[in-house]
Amino acid sequence: MQTNNKVDGFLESINRNVTIYKKLRIQTKTLIPTQRRGGLMRPILKTTTALIAGAMIGLPAYAQSITITTAGGEYGAAMKEAMWGPAAAELGLDVREETQSDGLAAIRMQVISGSVTTDVVHLGSPEGAQAAELGLLEPLDYSVIDGEALPEGAHSDHCYPFDSYGTVMAWNTRTYPAGGPANWGEFWDVEKFPGKRALRANAQDLIEIALLSEGVAPADVYTVLSEEGGIERAIARLAELKPAVSVWWTSGAQSAQLLKDGEADLVITWNGRAQSVIDDGGGVDYSFKGSIIGTDCLGVPKGAPNIAAAMKLIAAMTTPEREARLTDYIAYGPVNTAAYEGGLIPGDRLKQLATAPGNLDSSVFSRADWWTAHGEEAQIAFDEMMNN
């Protein structure tokens, strides 16, 4: 039977050090009679103890293992390089990554089944609010995590926000060399902008965008959605565009690939995904006009196997330096306010962040409280539209 190489090495090290220990014991017994209590015994015993301790230093140290669930793709890779990789090294943790395109569904299944395998989960803040409402998350330990680093209004008891992003319109510059849509109304205009569309297979952000495309003012979007028939109005607007949608994507990585490969001409995606394609030399552009600003957060599933270590990992991941460094890999802006200080983020990168000055005009901030109250209703209506 084959065994793990680490285990083999560990056992070999134990056997080697036990052999050394036995030899030292024999040497000690040979040099010193067991009944003798004279002055010679103590120095030799001290030397023997030091030798044994030195021999045991070679034993491998096994770090505590915990699991983090992310969305994967370039975003997940960026989080590893900038945040949880360095944090794990600092804390001496062995962090294992799992990827799920729908983190909320994944932890719901784990918690309901009573078999929780992940310790830290990466969610959108509206999903984090829903998860907390459903009792799927542990309360955050703010004696470990820095709650003072969050701006006013961003605090959460269960899911710690760490970056901001914009859901934007992106387009293929080869298809539209003169530029893409100026607003969401033009995105819906299949005559002015013919071509394949790709949208996320989820109600979140799309229903807000649908109302913007009808001319609803950004400040009024959630007022309209909260009115009787507001959700239905947004869903009906999405149904109008449905015939022009060639792909309903299910992960951010997929949306970026659609842009990179030119499989879609117009894509609703996250600004960081679109920027990553541009950084790779892809013929893509995008606009922050009418973007939906959201935040992502880190939570600990209810009943996670390593709750204390998970809290420490979240704290170490979200320092100003690590949130700022995330922007080196993907254009998502930090939530920790100190990350914008001291030149941690270069000026040219600031322009690519959804919450940077000048990029917020006509944008809508996603309201986690609205999605907590109405998210299930909105998603059911969306799914029915998709199935018809």
Short mmCIF file of C-alpha atoms in Angstrom, two decimals:
data_model
loop_
_atom_site.label_atom_id
_atom_site.label_comp_id
_atom_site.label_asym_id
_atom_site.label_seq_id
_atom_site.Cartn_x
_atom_site.Cartn_y
_atom_site.Cartn_z
CA MET A 1 0.00 0.00 0.00
CA GLN A 2 1.34 3.45 -0.92
CA THR A 3 1.59 6.06 1.80
CA ASN A 4 1.78 9.83 1.71
CA ASN A 5 5.36 11.11 1.25
CA LYS A 6 4.96 13.60 4.10
CA VAL A 7 3.80 10.85 6.43
CA ASP A 8 6.70 8.61 5.36
CA GLY A 9 9.13 11.42 6.05
CA PHE A 10 7.55 12.14 9.41
CA LEU A 11 7.77 8.48 10.53
CA GLU A 12 11.33 8.20 9.27
CA SER A 13 12.27 11.31 11.26
CA ILE A 14 10.66 9.90 14.41
CA ASN A 15 12.48 6.58 14.02
CA ARG A 16 15.79 8.37 13.43
CA ASN A 17 15.42 10.55 16.52
CA VAL A 18 14.22 7.69 18.72
CA THR A 19 17.33 5.73 17.68
CA ILE A 20 19.49 8.71 18.63
CA TYR A 21 17.68 9.00 21.95
CA LYS A 22 18.21 5.28 22.73
CA LYS A 23 21.91 5.54 21.93
CA LEU A 24 22.24 8.55 24.19
CA ARG A 25 20.49 6.71 27.01
CA ILE A 26 22.86 3.75 26.62
CA GLN A 27 25.84 6.11 26.65
CA THR A 28 24.52 7.80 29.77
CA LYS A 29 23.99 4.49 31.58
CA THR A 30 27.47 3.37 30.56
CA LEU A 31 29.13 6.52 31.84
CA ILE A 32 27.09 6.93 35.06
CA PRO A 33 25.92 4.21 37.44
CA THR A 34 22.21 4.54 38.13
CA GLN A 35 22.76 4.92 41.91
CA ARG A 36 25.47 7.54 41.68
CA ARG A 37 24.43 11.07 42.66
CA GLY A 38 27.85 12.76 42.59
CA GLY A 39 28.84 15.94 40.86
CA LEU A 40 29.67 14.19 37.54
CA MET A 41 26.11 13.13 36.78
CA ARG A 42 24.49 16.56 36.33
CA PRO A 43 26.87 17.91 33.67
CA ILE A 44 26.57 14.77 31.57
CA LEU A 45 22.77 14.76 31.90
CA LYS A 46 22.65 18.41 30.80
CA THR A 47 24.78 17.58 27.78
CA THR A 48 22.61 14.58 27.00
CA THR A 49 19.41 16.63 27.24
CA ALA A 50 20.84 19.27 24.94
CA LEU A 51 21.83 16.63 22.40
CA ILE A 52 18.37 15.09 22.47
CA ALA A 53 16.70 18.49 22.05
CA GLY A 54 19.00 19.25 19.13
CA ALA A 55 18.16 15.94 17.50
CA MET A 56 14.41 16.61 17.85
CA ILE A 57 14.70 19.93 16.02
CA GLY A 58 14.72 17.99 12.76
CA LEU A 59 11.12 16.86 13.31
CA PRO A 60 8.79 18.47 10.72
CA ALA A 61 6.22 20.99 11.98
CA TYR A 62 2.69 20.33 10.71
CA ALA A 63 0.55 23.47 10.30
CA GLN A 64 -3.13 23.59 11.11
CA SER A 65 -5.15 23.02 7.94
CA ILE A 66 -8.18 25.18 7.13
CA THR A 67 -10.24 25.56 3.95
CA ILE A 68 -11.26 28.71 2.08
CA THR A 69 -13.94 28.73 -0.63
CA THR A 70 -13.58 31.36 -3.37
CA ALA A 71 -15.07 32.04 -6.80
CA GLY A 72 -11.87 30.75 -8.43
CA GLY A 73 -10.49 31.92 -11.76
CA GLU A 74 -8.29 35.00 -11.92
CA TYR A 75 -10.12 36.52 -8.95
CA GLY A 76 -9.39 33.52 -6.77
CA ALA A 77 -5.77 33.50 -7.92
CA ALA A 78 -5.48 37.22 -7.09
CA MET A 79 -6.88 36.66 -3.60
CA LYS A 80 -4.36 33.89 -3.03
CA GLU A 81 -1.37 35.93 -4.17
CA ALA A 82 -2.31 39.16 -2.42
CA MET A 83 -4.31 38.08 0.61
CA TRP A 84 -4.73 34.59 1.96
CA GLY A 85 -1.39 33.24 0.75
CA PRO A 86 0.70 35.80 2.66
CA ALA A 87 -1.74 35.73 5.59
CA ALA A 88 -1.48 31.94 5.86
CA ALA A 89 2.32 32.13 5.83
CA GLU A 90 2.25 34.76 8.58
CA LEU A 91 -0.08 32.69 10.76
CA GLY A 92 1.54 29.34 10.02
CA LEU A 93 -1.67 27.92 8.53
CA ASP A 94 -2.01 25.38 5.74
CA VAL A 95 -4.86 26.88 3.71
CA ARG A 96 -6.62 24.73 1.15
CA GLU A 97 -8.76 26.37 -1.54
CA GLU A 98 -12.06 25.14 -2.93
CA THR A 99 -13.86 26.99 -5.74
CA GLN A 100 -17.60 27.49 -6.11
CA SER A 101 -19.36 29.81 -8.55
CA ASP A 102 -22.27 30.07 -6.08
CA GLY A 103 -20.79 30.29 -2.59
CA LEU A 104 -24.18 30.85 -0.94
CA ALA A 105 -25.64 27.64 -2.37
CA ALA A 106 -22.50 25.75 -1.37
CA ILE A 107 -22.53 26.77 2.31
CA ARG A 108 -26.32 26.38 2.52
CA MET A 109 -25.93 22.75 1.47
CA GLN A 110 -23.07 22.19 3.91
CA VAL A 111 -24.80 23.77 6.90
CA ILE A 112 -28.18 22.13 6.27
CA SER A 113 -26.54 18.72 5.82
CA GLY A 114 -24.53 19.17 9.00
CA SER A 115 -21.30 18.51 7.10
CA VAL A 116 -19.42 21.80 6.99
CA THR A 117 -16.05 21.47 5.29
CA THR A 118 -15.10 25.09 4.59
CA ASP A 119 -13.85 27.54 7.22
CA VAL A 120 -13.88 30.84 5.28
CA VAL A 121 -16.24 31.61 2.40
CA HIS A 122 -16.04 34.43 -0.13
CA LEU A 123 -19.47 35.94 -0.90
CA GLY A 124 -21.01 39.01 -2.42
CA SER A 125 -22.25 41.22 0.41
CA PRO A 126 -25.94 40.77 -0.57
CA GLU A 127 -25.36 37.02 -0.46
CA GLY A 128 -23.58 37.47 2.86
CA ALA A 129 -26.59 39.33 4.23
CA GLN A 130 -28.92 36.58 3.00
CA ALA A 131 -26.67 33.90 4.50
CA ALA A 132 -26.69 35.69 7.85
CA GLU A 133 -30.48 36.03 7.75
CA LEU A 134 -30.73 32.29 7.10
CA GLY A 135 -28.44 31.50 10.04
CA LEU A 136 -25.69 30.12 7.82
CA LEU A 137 -22.80 32.23 9.19
CA GLU A 138 -20.99 32.53 12.50
CA PRO A 139 -20.90 36.02 14.05
CA LEU A 140 -17.59 37.73 13.30
CA ASP A 141 -15.15 38.00 16.19
CA TYR A 142 -14.33 41.70 16.28
CA SER A 143 -11.89 41.18 19.11
CA VAL A 144 -9.70 39.60 16.41
CA ILE A 145 -10.91 41.35 13.23
CA ASP A 146 -10.51 45.13 12.80
CA GLY A 147 -14.01 46.58 12.65
CA GLU A 148 -12.67 50.15 12.84
CA ALA A 149 -11.11 49.77 9.38
CA LEU A 150 -14.52 49.78 7.68
CA PRO A 151 -16.17 52.97 6.42
CA GLU A 152 -19.51 54.05 7.82
CA GLY A 153 -22.34 51.90 6.52
CA ALA A 154 -20.11 48.98 5.52
CA HIS A 155 -20.14 47.17 8.87
CA SER A 156 -21.51 43.64 8.98
CA ASP A 157 -21.92 41.33 11.94
CA HIS A 158 -21.43 38.19 9.86
CA CYS A 159 -19.58 38.86 6.57
CA TYR A 160 -16.55 41.18 6.50
CA PRO A 161 -16.42 43.40 3.35
CA PHE A 162 -12.97 43.61 1.81
CA ASP A 163 -13.29 44.94 -1.75
CA SER A 164 -15.62 46.87 -4.03
CA TYR A 165 -16.43 46.31 -7.66
CA GLY A 166 -18.69 47.58 -10.40
CA THR A 167 -21.03 45.50 -12.54
CA VAL A 168 -20.41 47.17 -15.88
CA MET A 169 -21.08 46.90 -19.61
CA ALA A 170 -18.08 45.65 -21.58
CA TRP A 171 -17.74 45.28 -25.34
CA ASN A 172 -15.58 43.85 -28.08
CA THR A 173 -13.63 46.72 -29.66
CA ARG A 174 -13.35 44.84 -32.95
CA THR A 175 -17.13 44.64 -33.20
CA TYR A 176 -17.61 48.26 -32.09
CA PRO A 177 -14.48 50.20 -33.09
CA ALA A 178 -16.26 53.52 -32.58
CA GLY A 179 -17.12 52.64 -28.97
CA GLY A 180 -19.75 50.75 -27.09
CA PRO A 181 -23.12 51.80 -25.66
CA ALA A 182 -23.24 55.15 -23.88
CA ASN A 183 -25.82 53.88 -21.39
CA TRP A 184 -27.94 50.83 -20.54
CA GLY A 185 -30.72 51.99 -22.85
CA GLU A 186 -28.31 51.62 -25.77
CA PHE A 187 -27.20 48.23 -24.46
CA TRP A 188 -30.82 47.12 -24.97
CA ASP A 189 -30.91 48.67 -28.46
CA VAL A 190 -30.24 45.66 -30.70
CA GLU A 191 -30.59 47.75 -33.86
CA LYS A 192 -28.01 50.38 -32.93
CA PHE A 193 -25.75 47.75 -31.35
CA PRO A 194 -26.40 44.40 -33.04
CA GLY A 195 -24.41 41.49 -31.68
CA LYS A 196 -24.38 38.68 -29.17
CA ARG A 197 -25.02 39.55 -25.54
CA ALA A 198 -23.84 37.65 -22.45
CA LEU A 199 -25.49 38.20 -19.07
CA ARG A 200 -25.12 36.60 -15.68
CA ALA A 201 -27.64 33.85 -14.90
CA ASN A 202 -28.69 35.58 -11.68
CA ALA A 203 -31.17 38.30 -10.75
CA GLN A 204 -28.63 40.22 -8.68
CA ASP A 205 -27.52 43.46 -10.38
CA LEU A 206 -29.48 42.62 -13.54
CA ILE A 207 -32.83 43.83 -12.22
CA GLU A 208 -31.27 47.13 -11.16
CA ILE A 209 -29.67 47.46 -14.62
CA ALA A 210 -32.98 46.62 -16.30
CA LEU A 211 -34.65 49.59 -14.61
CA LEU A 212 -31.74 51.89 -15.48
CA SER A 213 -32.18 50.85 -19.11
CA GLU A 214 -35.76 52.17 -18.95
CA GLY A 215 -34.57 55.53 -17.68
CA VAL A 216 -35.20 55.09 -13.95
CA ALA A 217 -32.86 57.43 -12.04
CA PRO A 218 -30.10 55.71 -10.02
CA ALA A 219 -31.45 57.18 -6.77
CA ASP A 220 -34.92 55.73 -7.47
CA VAL A 221 -34.01 52.17 -8.47
CA TYR A 222 -34.70 50.53 -5.10
CA THR A 223 -37.78 52.66 -4.54
CA VAL A 224 -39.25 51.31 -7.79
CA LEU A 225 -38.17 47.75 -7.03
CA SER A 226 -39.89 47.97 -3.64
CA GLU A 227 -43.18 49.12 -5.13
CA GLU A 228 -45.90 46.66 -6.04
CA GLY A 229 -45.03 45.26 -9.46
CA GLY A 230 -41.49 46.72 -9.37
CA ILE A 231 -39.70 43.38 -9.60
CA GLU A 232 -42.06 42.22 -12.35
CA ARG A 233 -41.32 45.41 -14.30
CA ALA A 234 -37.58 44.72 -14.17
CA ILE A 235 -38.03 41.06 -15.13
CA ALA A 236 -40.21 42.03 -18.10
CA ARG A 237 -37.47 44.36 -19.31
CA LEU A 238 -34.93 41.51 -19.12
CA ALA A 239 -37.33 39.29 -21.06
CA GLU A 240 -37.26 41.86 -23.89
CA LEU A 241 -33.49 41.41 -24.22
CA LYS A 242 -33.50 37.64 -23.75
CA PRO A 243 -33.67 36.78 -27.51
CA ALA A 244 -30.38 38.67 -28.04
CA VAL A 245 -28.60 36.88 -25.16
CA SER A 246 -26.45 34.04 -26.49
CA VAL A 247 -24.86 33.06 -23.16
CA TRP A 248 -26.06 33.25 -19.56
CA TRP A 249 -22.78 32.92 -17.70
CA THR A 250 -22.42 31.36 -14.27
CA SER A 251 -18.95 32.45 -13.14
CA GLY A 252 -16.82 35.56 -13.43
CA ALA A 253 -14.07 33.53 -15.05
CA GLN A 254 -16.51 32.47 -17.77
CA SER A 255 -17.55 36.07 -18.45
CA ALA A 256 -13.90 37.06 -18.91
CA GLN A 257 -13.30 34.13 -21.24
CA LEU A 258 -16.29 35.11 -23.37
CA LEU A 259 -14.77 38.56 -23.81
CA LYS A 260 -11.28 37.23 -24.43
CA ASP A 261 -12.40 34.73 -27.07
CA GLY A 262 -14.82 37.14 -28.74
CA GLU A 263 -17.73 34.73 -28.23
CA ALA A 264 -19.89 37.64 -27.12
CA ASP A 265 -19.91 41.22 -28.36
CA LEU A 266 -21.54 42.85 -25.33
CA VAL A 267 -21.11 41.42 -21.84
CA ILE A 268 -22.43 42.48 -18.47
CA THR A 269 -19.58 41.59 -16.14
CA TRP A 270 -17.53 42.87 -13.22
CA ASN A 271 -15.00 45.60 -13.96
CA GLY A 272 -12.11 43.55 -12.63
CA ARG A 273 -12.88 40.74 -15.05
CA ALA A 274 -13.04 43.13 -18.00
CA GLN A 275 -9.83 44.85 -16.94
CA SER A 276 -8.02 41.52 -16.67
CA VAL A 277 -8.86 40.81 -20.33
CA ILE A 278 -7.50 44.23 -21.32
CA ASP A 279 -4.35 43.61 -19.29
CA ASP A 280 -3.86 40.37 -21.24
CA GLY A 281 -4.02 42.28 -24.52
CA GLY A 282 -7.65 41.54 -25.34
CA GLY A 283 -9.66 43.84 -27.62
CA VAL A 284 -12.09 44.95 -24.94
CA ASP A 285 -13.31 48.16 -23.35
CA TYR A 286 -15.88 48.96 -20.67
CA SER A 287 -17.64 51.84 -18.95
CA PHE A 288 -18.49 52.66 -15.35
CA LYS A 289 -21.58 54.63 -16.43
CA GLY A 290 -24.59 53.18 -14.68
CA SER A 291 -22.49 50.55 -12.91
CA ILE A 292 -23.86 48.70 -9.91
CA ILE A 293 -21.39 49.08 -7.07
CA GLY A 294 -21.14 46.13 -4.73
CA THR A 295 -18.77 44.69 -2.18
CA ASP A 296 -17.49 41.21 -1.54
CA CYS A 297 -17.12 39.84 1.94
CA LEU A 298 -15.57 37.00 3.95
CA GLY A 299 -17.66 34.90 6.31
CA VAL A 300 -17.31 31.79 8.46
CA PRO A 301 -19.98 29.12 7.87
CA LYS A 302 -22.05 28.06 10.86
CA GLY A 303 -20.36 25.07 12.46
CA ALA A 304 -17.08 25.49 10.58
CA PRO A 305 -14.42 23.07 11.88
CA ASN A 306 -11.80 25.77 12.61
CA ILE A 307 -13.68 28.91 13.66
CA ALA A 308 -10.90 30.56 15.70
CA ALA A 309 -8.31 30.07 12.96
CA ALA A 310 -10.79 31.32 10.36
CA MET A 311 -11.27 34.59 12.25
CA LYS A 312 -7.50 35.08 12.45
CA LEU A 313 -7.16 34.41 8.73
CA ILE A 314 -9.84 36.99 7.86
CA ALA A 315 -8.08 39.56 10.08
CA ALA A 316 -4.70 38.88 8.46
CA MET A 317 -6.14 38.90 4.92
CA THR A 318 -7.75 42.33 5.26
CA THR A 319 -4.91 44.55 6.37
CA PRO A 320 -4.53 47.80 4.36
CA GLU A 321 -1.42 46.49 2.65
CA ARG A 322 -3.03 43.23 1.50
CA GLU A 323 -6.26 44.83 0.30
CA ALA A 324 -4.19 47.40 -1.61
CA ARG A 325 -2.01 44.67 -3.07
CA LEU A 326 -5.10 42.92 -4.43
CA THR A 327 -5.41 45.81 -6.89
CA ASP A 328 -2.06 44.74 -8.38
CA TYR A 329 -3.82 41.63 -9.68
CA ILE A 330 -7.42 42.67 -10.24
CA ALA A 331 -9.14 46.05 -10.42
CA TYR A 332 -11.33 45.79 -7.33
CA GLY A 333 -11.09 48.61 -4.82
CA PRO A 334 -10.33 48.03 -1.11
CA VAL A 335 -12.96 48.59 1.56
CA ASN A 336 -10.35 49.16 4.28
CA THR A 337 -10.06 52.96 4.10
CA ALA A 338 -6.39 52.95 5.11
CA ALA A 339 -5.55 51.09 1.89
CA TYR A 340 -6.08 54.35 -0.04
CA GLU A 341 -3.48 56.17 2.05
CA GLY A 342 0.27 56.44 1.81
CA GLY A 343 0.48 55.68 -1.90
CA LEU A 344 -0.26 51.99 -1.46
CA ILE A 345 -2.23 52.08 -4.74
CA PRO A 346 -0.63 53.70 -7.82
CA GLY A 347 -2.54 56.60 -9.37
CA ASP A 348 -3.08 54.87 -12.72
CA ARG A 349 -4.66 51.91 -10.92
CA LEU A 350 -7.00 54.15 -8.94
CA LYS A 351 -8.70 55.16 -12.20
CA GLN A 352 -9.66 51.53 -12.78
CA LEU A 353 -11.46 51.13 -9.44
CA ALA A 354 -15.23 51.45 -9.32
CA THR A 355 -15.24 53.67 -6.25
CA ALA A 356 -12.49 56.03 -7.41
CA PRO A 357 -13.40 59.71 -7.93
CA GLY A 358 -15.08 60.22 -11.29
CA ASN A 359 -16.26 56.63 -11.67
CA LEU A 360 -19.32 56.92 -9.44
CA ASP A 361 -21.38 59.19 -11.69
CA SER A 362 -24.78 57.57 -12.41
CA SER A 363 -23.82 54.45 -10.43
CA VAL A 364 -26.07 52.57 -8.01
CA PHE A 365 -24.82 51.13 -4.74
CA SER A 366 -26.19 47.62 -4.29
CA ARG A 367 -28.33 47.46 -1.15
CA ALA A 368 -27.72 44.31 0.83
CA ASP A 369 -30.74 45.04 3.04
CA TRP A 370 -33.05 45.08 0.01
CA TRP A 371 -31.64 41.79 -1.23
CA THR A 372 -32.05 40.25 2.21
CA ALA A 373 -35.74 41.22 2.21
CA HIS A 374 -36.56 40.55 -1.46
CA GLY A 375 -33.75 38.44 -2.90
CA GLU A 376 -35.64 35.15 -2.91
CA GLU A 377 -38.68 36.72 -4.56
CA ALA A 378 -36.50 38.37 -7.21
CA GLN A 379 -34.59 35.18 -7.98
CA ILE A 380 -37.77 33.11 -8.31
CA ALA A 381 -39.19 35.64 -10.78
CA PHE A 382 -35.90 35.63 -12.68
CA ASP A 383 -35.78 31.81 -12.85
CA GLU A 384 -39.34 31.71 -14.16
CA MET A 385 -38.40 34.18 -16.89
CA MET A 386 -35.39 32.04 -17.81
CA ASN A 387 -37.49 28.89 -18.02
CA ASN A 388 -40.19 30.42 -20.27
#
